[in-house]
Phi, psi and omega in degrees: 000313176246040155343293193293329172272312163351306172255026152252342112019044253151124181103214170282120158237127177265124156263077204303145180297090211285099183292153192221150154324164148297350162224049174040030181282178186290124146301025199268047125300304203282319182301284085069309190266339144330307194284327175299302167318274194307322184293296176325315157319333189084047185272134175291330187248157159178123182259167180189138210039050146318184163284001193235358174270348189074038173300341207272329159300334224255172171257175175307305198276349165290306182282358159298292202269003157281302156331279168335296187292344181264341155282317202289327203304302232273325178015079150062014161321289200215159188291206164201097191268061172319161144264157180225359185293141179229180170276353207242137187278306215285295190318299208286354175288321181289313170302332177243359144265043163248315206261008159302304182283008132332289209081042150330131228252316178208190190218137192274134181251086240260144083039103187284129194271174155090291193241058132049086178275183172282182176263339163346297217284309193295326194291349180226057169244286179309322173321295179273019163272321165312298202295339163297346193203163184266339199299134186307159199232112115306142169265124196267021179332095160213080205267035172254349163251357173238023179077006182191123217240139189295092202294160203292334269208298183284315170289330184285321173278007189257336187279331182289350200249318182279064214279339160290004172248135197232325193207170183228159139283142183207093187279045157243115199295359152297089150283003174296292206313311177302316190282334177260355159309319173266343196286336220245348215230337172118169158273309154331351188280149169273115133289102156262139182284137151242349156282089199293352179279003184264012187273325158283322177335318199286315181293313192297272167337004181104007185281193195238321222155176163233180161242100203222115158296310164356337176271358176272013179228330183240065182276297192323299186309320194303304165295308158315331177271353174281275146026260170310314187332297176303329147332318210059020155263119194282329192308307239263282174342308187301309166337297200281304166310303164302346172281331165287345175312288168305314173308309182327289167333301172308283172291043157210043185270003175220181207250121193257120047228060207260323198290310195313323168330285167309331155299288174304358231232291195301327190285344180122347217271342211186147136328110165271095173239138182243141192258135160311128035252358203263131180217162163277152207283185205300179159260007132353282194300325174286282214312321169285312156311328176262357148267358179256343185283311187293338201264335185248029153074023167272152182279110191252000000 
């Protein structure tokens, strides 16, 4: 049933960044224009109200229209996986049949954070939400932001159970742990890297892509090392990872998506505004950031 986005599903899916005003309202001329900078890039993909989107920040209904606007920019270019997932259950059900009925190609579902369910818990929290809806479920695995990590035992009896969770983000720096995600969940399951030095490591073992911030700053490279990968030049692929590292670095010398802000800040792309608690990083760190950005021939 969901065969066909399954192989389109696959490579950099960027995860844009939610732009805000100078008094900190939604931009979404700029969320539009974002979406354009990747697809010109060769971004395979696009997620949006992700971790690098504030969903935590956003009201429900801000994240409906982020989400919209991020279908409507893209209108089947490329595939378009919001997240919709919260710490609030009845909110992530509501979010991920809105961005069914969006037409959203699947729904990113995050590991609900702040109150650490068990995994019993986590197992039927994603149950009725896969079951709620037809539209494919990534699963958002990331515990060093939600206090509690999905065990491979539990995604696995939730995919055998779920035929619509097709794939996980697996923001975890347990490369053990990834590598039995595919021995456990099947090699057709889509893994995706959320971790950036793991994103090629992750394609060597069989993974589908990343979600990587890093592509809201860097899309072409990003994109491009998925690219060689599919290609078979491992060289040209190896490459692009280590060339890419000191960005990866710089941006998360902060709590993300605060450096990407500041990046996109520099570059011209955006208003860098962060809604409290969330701020931009020192000014140390913008210095550094505006010399590795110079170091990689973007223009600031």
């Amino acid at each position: 049933m969901h065969e066909a986005i399954k192989s389109r599903l696959k490579g950099s899916i960027a995860p844009v960044i939610t732009p805000f005003t100078n008094d900190h309202e939604l931009d979404l001329n700029k969320l539009s224009e974002l979406i354009e900078f990747q697809l010109e890039n060769g971004s395979h993909g696009i997620s949006v109200t992700g971790t690098s989107g504030e969903p935590s920040s956003l009201t429900v209904t801000e994240r409906e229209q982020v989400m919209e606007t991020a279908i409507q920019t893209t209108n089947g270019r490329v595939p378009v996986a919001p997240g919709t997932g919260s710490t609030n259950h009845d909110e992530t059900m509501h979010l991920t049949k809105r961005a069914q009925e969006m037409g959203a190609d699947a729904a990113m579902v995050i590991v609900p954070y702040y109150n650490k369910p068990n995994q019993h818990a986590l197992y039927r929290h994603f149950k009725t939400v896969a079951d709620s809806v037809d539209i494919p479920i990534i699963i958002y695995n990331i515990p060093g932001r939600t206090a509690q990590n999905l065990h491979v035992d539990t995604l696995a009896r939730l995919v055998e159970d779920c035929p619509n969770i097709i794939g996980a983000k697996e923001s975890n720096k347990d490369f053990e742990h990834v590598n039995r995600v595919l021995l456990k969940c099947g090699r057709d399951f889509l893994l995706f890297s959320g971790i950036e030095l793991l994103c090629y490591p992750m394609l060597a073992i069989g993974g589908s892509g990343s979600i990587s911030a890093t592509a809201n700053v860097e899309p072409k490279k990003v994109a491009d090392l998925h690219n060689a990968w599919l290609e078979g030049d491992v060289a040209t692929a190896q490459r692009l990872h280590y060339e890419l590292m000191p960005l990866n670095d710089v941006l998360f010398m902060d709590t993300n998506p605060a450096p990407v802000k500041a990046a996109l800040g520099m570059m011209g792309k955006i208003d860098p505004a962060l809604r409290l608690p969330m701020d931009l990083p020192s000014e140390e760190l913008q210095g550094k950031i505006r010399q590795t950005l110079q170091e990689y021939y973007i223009e600031v």
